[in-house]
Each structure stands twice: as structure tokens, then as C-alpha cells.
GROMACS .gro file of N, CA and C in nm:
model
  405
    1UNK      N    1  -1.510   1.567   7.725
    1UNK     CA    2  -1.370   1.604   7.715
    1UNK      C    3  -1.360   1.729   7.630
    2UNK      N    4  -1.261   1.803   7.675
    2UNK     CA    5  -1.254   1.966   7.599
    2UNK      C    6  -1.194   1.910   7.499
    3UNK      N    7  -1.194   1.983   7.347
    3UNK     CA    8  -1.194   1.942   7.218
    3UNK      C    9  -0.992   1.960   7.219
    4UNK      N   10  -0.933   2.103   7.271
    4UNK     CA   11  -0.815   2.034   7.289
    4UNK      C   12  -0.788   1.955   7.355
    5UNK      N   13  -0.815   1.887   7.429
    5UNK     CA   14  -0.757   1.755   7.447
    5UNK      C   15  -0.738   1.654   7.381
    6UNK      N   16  -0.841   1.650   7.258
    6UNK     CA   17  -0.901   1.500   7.211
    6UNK      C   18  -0.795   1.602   7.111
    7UNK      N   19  -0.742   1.716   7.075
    7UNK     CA   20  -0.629   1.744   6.935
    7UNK      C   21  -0.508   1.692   7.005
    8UNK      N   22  -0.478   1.714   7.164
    8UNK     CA   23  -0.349   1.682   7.211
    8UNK      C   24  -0.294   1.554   7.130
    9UNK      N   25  -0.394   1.460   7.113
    9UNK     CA   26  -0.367   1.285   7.082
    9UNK      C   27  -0.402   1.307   6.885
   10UNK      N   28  -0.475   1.406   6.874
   10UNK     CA   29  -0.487   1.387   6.706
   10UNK      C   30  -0.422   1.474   6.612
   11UNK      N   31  -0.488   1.630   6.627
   11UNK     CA   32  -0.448   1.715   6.560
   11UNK      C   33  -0.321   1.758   6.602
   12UNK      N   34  -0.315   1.787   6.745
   12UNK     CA   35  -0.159   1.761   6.767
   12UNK      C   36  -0.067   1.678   6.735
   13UNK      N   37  -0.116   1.613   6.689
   13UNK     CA   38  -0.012   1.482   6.607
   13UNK      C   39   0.005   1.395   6.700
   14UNK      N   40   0.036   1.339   6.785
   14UNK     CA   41   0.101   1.257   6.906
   14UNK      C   42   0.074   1.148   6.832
   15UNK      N   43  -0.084   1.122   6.774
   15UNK     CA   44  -0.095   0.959   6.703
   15UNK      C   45  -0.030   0.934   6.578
   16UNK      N   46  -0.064   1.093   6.510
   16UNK     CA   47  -0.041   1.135   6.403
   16UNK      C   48   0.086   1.152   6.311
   17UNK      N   49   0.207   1.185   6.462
   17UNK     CA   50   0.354   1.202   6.460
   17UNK      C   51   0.391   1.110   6.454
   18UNK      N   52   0.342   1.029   6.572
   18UNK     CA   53   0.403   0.860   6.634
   18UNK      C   54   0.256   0.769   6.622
   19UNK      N   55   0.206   0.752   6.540
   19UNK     CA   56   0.153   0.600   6.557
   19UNK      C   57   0.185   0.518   6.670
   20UNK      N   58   0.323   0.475   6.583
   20UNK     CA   59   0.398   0.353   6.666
   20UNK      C   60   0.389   0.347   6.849
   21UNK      N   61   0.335   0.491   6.872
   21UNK     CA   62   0.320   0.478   7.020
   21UNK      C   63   0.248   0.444   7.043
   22UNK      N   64   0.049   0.418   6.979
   22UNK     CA   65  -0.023   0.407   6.996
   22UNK      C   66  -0.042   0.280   7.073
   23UNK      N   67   0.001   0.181   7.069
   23UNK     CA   68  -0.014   0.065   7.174
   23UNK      C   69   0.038   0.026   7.260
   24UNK      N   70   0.115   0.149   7.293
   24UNK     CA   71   0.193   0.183   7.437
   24UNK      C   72   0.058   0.246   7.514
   25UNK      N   73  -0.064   0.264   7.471
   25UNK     CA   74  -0.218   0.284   7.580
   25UNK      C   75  -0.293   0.184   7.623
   26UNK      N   76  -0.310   0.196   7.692
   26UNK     CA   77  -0.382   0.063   7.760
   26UNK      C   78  -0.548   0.060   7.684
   27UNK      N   79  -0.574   0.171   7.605
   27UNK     CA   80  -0.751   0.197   7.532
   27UNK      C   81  -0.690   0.157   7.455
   28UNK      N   82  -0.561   0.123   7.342
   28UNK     CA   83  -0.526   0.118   7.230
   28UNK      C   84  -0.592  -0.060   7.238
   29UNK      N   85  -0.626  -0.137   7.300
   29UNK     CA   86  -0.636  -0.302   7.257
   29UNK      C   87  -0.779  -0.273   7.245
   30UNK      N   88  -0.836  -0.223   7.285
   30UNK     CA   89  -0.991  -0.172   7.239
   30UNK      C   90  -1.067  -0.092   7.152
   31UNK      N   91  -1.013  -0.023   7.107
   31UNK     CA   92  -1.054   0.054   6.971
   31UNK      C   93  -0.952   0.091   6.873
   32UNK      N   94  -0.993   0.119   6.784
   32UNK     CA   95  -0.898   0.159   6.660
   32UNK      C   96  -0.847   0.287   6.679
   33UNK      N   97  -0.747   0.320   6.622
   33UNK     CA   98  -0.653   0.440   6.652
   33UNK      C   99  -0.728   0.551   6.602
   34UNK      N  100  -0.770   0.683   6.655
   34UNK     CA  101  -0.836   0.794   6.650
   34UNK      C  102  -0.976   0.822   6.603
   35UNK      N  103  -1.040   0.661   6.681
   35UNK     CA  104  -1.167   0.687   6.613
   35UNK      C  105  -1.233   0.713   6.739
   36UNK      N  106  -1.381   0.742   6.716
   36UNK     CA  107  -1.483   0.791   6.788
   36UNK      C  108  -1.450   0.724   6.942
   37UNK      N  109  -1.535   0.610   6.916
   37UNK     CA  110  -1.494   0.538   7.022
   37UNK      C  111  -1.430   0.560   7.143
   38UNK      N  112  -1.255   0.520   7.101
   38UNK     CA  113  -1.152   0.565   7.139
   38UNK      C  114  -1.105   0.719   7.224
   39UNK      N  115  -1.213   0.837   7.141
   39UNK     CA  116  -1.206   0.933   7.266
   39UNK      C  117  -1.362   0.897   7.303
   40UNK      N  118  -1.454   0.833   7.307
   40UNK     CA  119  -1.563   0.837   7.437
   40UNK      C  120  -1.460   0.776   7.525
   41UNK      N  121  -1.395   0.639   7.514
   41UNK     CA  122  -1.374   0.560   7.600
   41UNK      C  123  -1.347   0.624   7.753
   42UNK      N  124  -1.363   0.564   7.892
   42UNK     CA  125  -1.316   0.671   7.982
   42UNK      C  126  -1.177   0.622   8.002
   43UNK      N  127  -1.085   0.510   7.987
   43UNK     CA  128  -0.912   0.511   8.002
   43UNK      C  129  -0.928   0.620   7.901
   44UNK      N  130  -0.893   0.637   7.805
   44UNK     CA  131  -0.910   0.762   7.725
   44UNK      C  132  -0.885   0.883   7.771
   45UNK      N  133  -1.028   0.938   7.809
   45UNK     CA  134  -1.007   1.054   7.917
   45UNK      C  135  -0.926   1.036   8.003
   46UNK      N  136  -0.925   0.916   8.090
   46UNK     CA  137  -0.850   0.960   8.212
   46UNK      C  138  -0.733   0.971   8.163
   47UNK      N  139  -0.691   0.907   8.107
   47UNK     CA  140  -0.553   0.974   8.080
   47UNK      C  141  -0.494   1.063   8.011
   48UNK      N  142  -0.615   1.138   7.903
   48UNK     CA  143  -0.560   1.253   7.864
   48UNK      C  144  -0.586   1.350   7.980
   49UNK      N  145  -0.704   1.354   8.062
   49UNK     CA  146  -0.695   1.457   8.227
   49UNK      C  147  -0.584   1.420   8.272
   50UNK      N  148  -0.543   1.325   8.301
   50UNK     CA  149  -0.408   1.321   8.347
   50UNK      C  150  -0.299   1.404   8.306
   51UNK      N  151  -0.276   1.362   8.175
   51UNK     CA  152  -0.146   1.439   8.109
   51UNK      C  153  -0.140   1.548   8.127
   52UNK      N  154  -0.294   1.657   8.131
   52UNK     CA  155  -0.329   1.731   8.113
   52UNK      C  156  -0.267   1.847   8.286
   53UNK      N  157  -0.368   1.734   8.356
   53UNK     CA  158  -0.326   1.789   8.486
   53UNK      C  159  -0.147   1.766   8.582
   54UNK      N  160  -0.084   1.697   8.521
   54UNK     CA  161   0.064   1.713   8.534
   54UNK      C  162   0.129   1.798   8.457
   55UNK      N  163   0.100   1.840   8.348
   55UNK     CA  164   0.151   1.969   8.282
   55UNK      C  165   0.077   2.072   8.350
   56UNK      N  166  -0.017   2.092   8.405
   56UNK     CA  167  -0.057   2.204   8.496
   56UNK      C  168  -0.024   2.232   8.567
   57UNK      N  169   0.000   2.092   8.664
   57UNK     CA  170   0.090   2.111   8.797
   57UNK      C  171   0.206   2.199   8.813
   58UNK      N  172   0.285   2.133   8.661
   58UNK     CA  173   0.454   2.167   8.649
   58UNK      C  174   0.444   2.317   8.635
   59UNK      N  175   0.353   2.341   8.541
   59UNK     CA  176   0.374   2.521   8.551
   59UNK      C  177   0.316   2.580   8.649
   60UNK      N  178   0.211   2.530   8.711
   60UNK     CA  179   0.215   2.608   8.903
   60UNK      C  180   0.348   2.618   8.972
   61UNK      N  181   0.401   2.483   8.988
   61UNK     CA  182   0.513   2.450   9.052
   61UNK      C  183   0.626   2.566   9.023
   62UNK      N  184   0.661   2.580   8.878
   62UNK     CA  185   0.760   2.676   8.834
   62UNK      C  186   0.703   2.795   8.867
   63UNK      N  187   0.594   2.871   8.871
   63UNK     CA  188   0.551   2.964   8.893
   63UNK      C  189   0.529   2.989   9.026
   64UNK      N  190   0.573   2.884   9.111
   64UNK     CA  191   0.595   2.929   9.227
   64UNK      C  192   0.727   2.877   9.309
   65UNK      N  193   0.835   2.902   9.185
   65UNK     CA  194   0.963   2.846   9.187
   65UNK      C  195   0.977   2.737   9.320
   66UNK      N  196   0.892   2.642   9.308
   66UNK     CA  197   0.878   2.540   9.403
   66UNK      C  198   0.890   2.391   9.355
   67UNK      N  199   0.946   2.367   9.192
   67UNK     CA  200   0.947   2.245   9.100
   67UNK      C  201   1.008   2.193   9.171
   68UNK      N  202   1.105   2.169   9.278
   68UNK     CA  203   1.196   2.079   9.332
   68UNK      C  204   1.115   1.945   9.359
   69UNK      N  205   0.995   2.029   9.439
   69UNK     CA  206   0.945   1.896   9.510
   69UNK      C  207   0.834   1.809   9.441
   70UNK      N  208   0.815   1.907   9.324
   70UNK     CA  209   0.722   1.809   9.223
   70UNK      C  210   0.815   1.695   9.092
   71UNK      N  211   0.947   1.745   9.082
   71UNK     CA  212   1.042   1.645   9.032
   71UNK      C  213   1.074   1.549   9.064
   72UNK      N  214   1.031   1.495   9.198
   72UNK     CA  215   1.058   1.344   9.247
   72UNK      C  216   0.918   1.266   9.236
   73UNK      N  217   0.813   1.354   9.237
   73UNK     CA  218   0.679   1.276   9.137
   73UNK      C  219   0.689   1.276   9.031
   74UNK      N  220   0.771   1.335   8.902
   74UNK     CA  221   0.786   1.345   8.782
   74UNK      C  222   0.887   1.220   8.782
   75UNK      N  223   0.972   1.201   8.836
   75UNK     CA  224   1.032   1.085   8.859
   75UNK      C  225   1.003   0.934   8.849
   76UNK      N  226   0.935   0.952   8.912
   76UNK     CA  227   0.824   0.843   8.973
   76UNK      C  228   0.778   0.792   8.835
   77UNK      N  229   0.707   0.910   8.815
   77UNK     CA  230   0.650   0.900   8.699
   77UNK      C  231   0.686   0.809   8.573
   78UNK      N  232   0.763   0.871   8.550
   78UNK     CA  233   0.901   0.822   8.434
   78UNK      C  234   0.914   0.709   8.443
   79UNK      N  235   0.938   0.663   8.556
   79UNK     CA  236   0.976   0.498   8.584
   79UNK      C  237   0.872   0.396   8.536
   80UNK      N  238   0.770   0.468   8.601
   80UNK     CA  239   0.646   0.330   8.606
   80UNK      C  240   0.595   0.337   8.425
   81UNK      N  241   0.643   0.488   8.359
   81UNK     CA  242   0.593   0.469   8.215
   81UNK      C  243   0.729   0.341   8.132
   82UNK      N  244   0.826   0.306   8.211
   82UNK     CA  245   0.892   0.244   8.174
   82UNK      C  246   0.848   0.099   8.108
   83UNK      N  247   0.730   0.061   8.192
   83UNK     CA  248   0.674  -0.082   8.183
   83UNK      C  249   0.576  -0.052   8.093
   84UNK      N  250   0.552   0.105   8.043
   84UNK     CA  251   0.438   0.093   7.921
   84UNK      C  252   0.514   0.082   7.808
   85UNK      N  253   0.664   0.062   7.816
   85UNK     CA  254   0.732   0.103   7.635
   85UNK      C  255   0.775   0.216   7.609
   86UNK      N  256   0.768   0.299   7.717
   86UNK     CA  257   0.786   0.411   7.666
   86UNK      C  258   0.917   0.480   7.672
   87UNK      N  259   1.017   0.498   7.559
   87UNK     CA  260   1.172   0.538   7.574
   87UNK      C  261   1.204   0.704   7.572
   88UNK      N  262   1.281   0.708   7.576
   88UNK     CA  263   1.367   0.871   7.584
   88UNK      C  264   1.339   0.960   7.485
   89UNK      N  265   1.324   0.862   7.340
   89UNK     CA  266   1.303   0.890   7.214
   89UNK      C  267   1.159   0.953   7.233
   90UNK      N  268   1.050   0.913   7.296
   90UNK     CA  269   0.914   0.942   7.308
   90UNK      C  270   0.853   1.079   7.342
   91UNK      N  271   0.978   1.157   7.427
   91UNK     CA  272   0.976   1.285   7.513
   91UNK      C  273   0.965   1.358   7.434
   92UNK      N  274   1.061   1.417   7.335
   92UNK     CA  275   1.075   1.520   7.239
   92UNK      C  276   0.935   1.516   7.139
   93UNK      N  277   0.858   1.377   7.078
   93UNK     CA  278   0.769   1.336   7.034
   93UNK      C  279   0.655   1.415   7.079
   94UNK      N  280   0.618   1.373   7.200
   94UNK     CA  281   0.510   1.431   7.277
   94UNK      C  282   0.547   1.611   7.309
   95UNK      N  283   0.654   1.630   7.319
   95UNK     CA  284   0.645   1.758   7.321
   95UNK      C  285   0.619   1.871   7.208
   96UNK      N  286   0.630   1.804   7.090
   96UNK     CA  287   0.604   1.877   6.930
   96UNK      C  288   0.454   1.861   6.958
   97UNK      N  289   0.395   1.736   7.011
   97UNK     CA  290   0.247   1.740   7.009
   97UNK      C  291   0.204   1.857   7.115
   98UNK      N  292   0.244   1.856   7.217
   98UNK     CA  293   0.215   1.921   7.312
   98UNK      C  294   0.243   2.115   7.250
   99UNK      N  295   0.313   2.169   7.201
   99UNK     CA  296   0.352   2.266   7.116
   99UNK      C  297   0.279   2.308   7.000
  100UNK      N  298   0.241   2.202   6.936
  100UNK     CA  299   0.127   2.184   6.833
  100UNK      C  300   0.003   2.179   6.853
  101UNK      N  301  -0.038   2.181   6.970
  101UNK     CA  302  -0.129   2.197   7.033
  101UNK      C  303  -0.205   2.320   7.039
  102UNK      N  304  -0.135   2.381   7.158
  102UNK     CA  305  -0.139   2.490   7.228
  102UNK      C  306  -0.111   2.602   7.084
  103UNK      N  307  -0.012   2.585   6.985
  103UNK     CA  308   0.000   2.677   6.893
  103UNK      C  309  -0.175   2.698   6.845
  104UNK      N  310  -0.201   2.588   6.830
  104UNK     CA  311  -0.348   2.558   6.708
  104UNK      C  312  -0.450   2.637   6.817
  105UNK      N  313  -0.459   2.612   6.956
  105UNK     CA  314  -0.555   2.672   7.030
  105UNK      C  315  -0.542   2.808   7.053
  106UNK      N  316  -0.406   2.868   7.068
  106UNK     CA  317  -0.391   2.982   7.130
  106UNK      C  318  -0.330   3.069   7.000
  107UNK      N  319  -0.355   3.036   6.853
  107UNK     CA  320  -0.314   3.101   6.780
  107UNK      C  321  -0.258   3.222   6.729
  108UNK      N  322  -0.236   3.334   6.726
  108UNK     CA  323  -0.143   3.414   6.699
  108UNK      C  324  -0.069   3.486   6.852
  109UNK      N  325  -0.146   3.423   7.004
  109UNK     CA  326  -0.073   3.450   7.109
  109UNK      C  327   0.021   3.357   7.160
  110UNK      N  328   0.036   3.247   7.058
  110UNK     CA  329   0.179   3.127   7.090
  110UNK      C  330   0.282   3.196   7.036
  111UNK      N  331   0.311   3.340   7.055
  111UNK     CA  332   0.425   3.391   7.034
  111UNK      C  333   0.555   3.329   7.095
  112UNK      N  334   0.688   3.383   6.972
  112UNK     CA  335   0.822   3.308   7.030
  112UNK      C  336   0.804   3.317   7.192
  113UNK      N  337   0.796   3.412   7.280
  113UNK     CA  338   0.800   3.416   7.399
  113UNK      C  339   0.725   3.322   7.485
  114UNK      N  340   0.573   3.329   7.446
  114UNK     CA  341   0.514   3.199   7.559
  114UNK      C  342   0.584   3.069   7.470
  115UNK      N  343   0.637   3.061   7.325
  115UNK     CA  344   0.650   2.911   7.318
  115UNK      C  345   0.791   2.889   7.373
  116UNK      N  346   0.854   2.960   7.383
  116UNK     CA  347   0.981   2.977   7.515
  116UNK      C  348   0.952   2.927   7.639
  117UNK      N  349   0.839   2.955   7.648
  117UNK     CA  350   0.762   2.949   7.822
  117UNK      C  351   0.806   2.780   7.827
  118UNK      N  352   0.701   2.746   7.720
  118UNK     CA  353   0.655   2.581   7.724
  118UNK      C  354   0.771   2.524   7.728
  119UNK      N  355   0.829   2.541   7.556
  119UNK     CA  356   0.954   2.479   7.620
  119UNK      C  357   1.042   2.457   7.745
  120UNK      N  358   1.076   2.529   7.834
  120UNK     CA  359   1.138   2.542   7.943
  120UNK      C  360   1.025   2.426   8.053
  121UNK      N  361   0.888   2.438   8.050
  121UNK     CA  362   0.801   2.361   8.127
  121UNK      C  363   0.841   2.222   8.093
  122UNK      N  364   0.773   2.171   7.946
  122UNK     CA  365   0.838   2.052   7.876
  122UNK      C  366   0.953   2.013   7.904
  123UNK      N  367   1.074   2.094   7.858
  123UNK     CA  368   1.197   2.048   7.902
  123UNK      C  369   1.208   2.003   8.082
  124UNK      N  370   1.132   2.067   8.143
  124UNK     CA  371   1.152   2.020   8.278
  124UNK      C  372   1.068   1.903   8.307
  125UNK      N  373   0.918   1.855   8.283
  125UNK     CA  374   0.873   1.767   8.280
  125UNK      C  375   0.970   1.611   8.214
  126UNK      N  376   1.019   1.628   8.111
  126UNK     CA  377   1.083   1.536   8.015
  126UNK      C  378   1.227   1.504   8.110
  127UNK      N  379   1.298   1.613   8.148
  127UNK     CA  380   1.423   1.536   8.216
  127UNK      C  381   1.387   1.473   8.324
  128UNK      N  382   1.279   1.587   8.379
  128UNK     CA  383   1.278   1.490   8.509
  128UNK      C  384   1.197   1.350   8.504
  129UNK      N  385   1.136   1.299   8.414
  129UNK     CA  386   1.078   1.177   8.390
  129UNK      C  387   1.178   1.071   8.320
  130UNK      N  388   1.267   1.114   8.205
  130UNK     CA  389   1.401   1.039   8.164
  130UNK      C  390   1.461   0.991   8.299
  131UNK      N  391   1.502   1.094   8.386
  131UNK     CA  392   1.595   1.089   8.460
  131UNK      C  393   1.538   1.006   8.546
  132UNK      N  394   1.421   0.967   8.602
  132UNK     CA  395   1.365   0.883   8.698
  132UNK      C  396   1.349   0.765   8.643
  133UNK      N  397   1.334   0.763   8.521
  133UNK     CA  398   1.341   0.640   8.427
  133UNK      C  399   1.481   0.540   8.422
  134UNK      N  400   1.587   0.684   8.459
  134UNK     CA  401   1.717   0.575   8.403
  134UNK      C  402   1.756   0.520   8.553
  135UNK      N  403   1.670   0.579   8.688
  135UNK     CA  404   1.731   0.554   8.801
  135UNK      C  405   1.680   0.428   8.879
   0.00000   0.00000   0.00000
């Protein structure tokens, strides 16, 4: 696993910010919160590749002003995280991690402008997963 990834869940804070989310993971009943283990595990990976590769998607999608049709999988999405615990409150959470991230990796080029970028990506990932959530 690339080393930002394994910060997305640490140094990015996500565990770090929110704990309390931590057993909203399905690896969380198997290892202790941010230890070794826990990133070998492969639920682990797969689901930080996951996260990873739906935030990729979304900024292809926008970049090829074509998000319409990836918002009803973001949808989708949203819903089924419904049965992991996961509330409205959680979005903004993950997005400071997700911000905190990318700042720490891409350091003095996370200028106001690309962190403008993200935001606008984030913000579109997050409604459209709320919004499939409340439907």
C-alpha cells in the first residue's frame, strides 16, 4: 500500500479526528486501531483502494464534465454505507482527512487554488452520497 494511503486513515487524521468511526470498518473487530497489523490486513487495503479509486473516478468524471452519471453510483453508495453507521456528520470528517492528506503529500503545491479544486470534488462526492443516503 502507498504510504499516503495508510496517512489517509492516520496522519490524515480520519482515526485520529474521529476514532469513534473506527468500528464503523469491518478490519476494526480484528486489530487494534492504527496498528501494524491493521494496515497489512487486506479489508484494510481494499478499502482504502477503494476510497481511493472513487475519489479518482469523481475527478475524471468532473474533468470530463460527465459527473451526472457517476452520481447515481455515488448514490448507491451512500445508501449501502448507511448499514455501516455511517451519518451526514461523517462527510465533512473525512473530508478534513482527505485535505490533510493531500496538503502533507503535495506540500507547498496544495495551494488555495488546487485546495479549491478538492473541495468542489469532496463537496460533490459527499452530497451525492448524503443525498442517496436520505433517499
Amino acid at each position: 500500500m502507498k504510504k499516503w494511503q495508510e496517512k489517509f486513515y492516520t496522519q490524515t487524521r480520519l482515526f485520529t479526528l474521529a476514532p469513534e468511526v473506527y468500528p464503523l470498518f469491518s478490519f476494526s473487530k480484528d486489530y487494534d486501531i492504527l496498528s501494524d497489523e491493521m494496515f497489512e490486513a487486506p479489508k484494510f487495503k481494499k478499502h482504502a483502494a477503494g476510497v481511493i479509486r472513487t475519489i479518482d473516478k469523481t475527478v475524471q468524471m468532473l474533468q470530463n464534465s460527465n459527473i451526472s452519471e457517476f452520481v447515481d453510483v455515488l448514490g448507491k453508495l451512500g445508501k449501502r454505507h448507511i448499514k455501516y453507521g455511517v451519518v451526514e456528520a461523517h462527510y465533512p470528517v473525512l473530508g478534513n482527512a482527505v485535505f490533510q492528506t493531500l496538503e502533507e503529500a503535495i506540500g507547498d503545491g496544495f495551494t488555495p487554488e488546487v485546495k479549491e479544486g478538492w473541495v468542489e470534488v469532496w463537496g460533490v462526492i459527499s452530497k451525492a452520497m448524503i443525498e442517496g443516503a436520505a433517499n
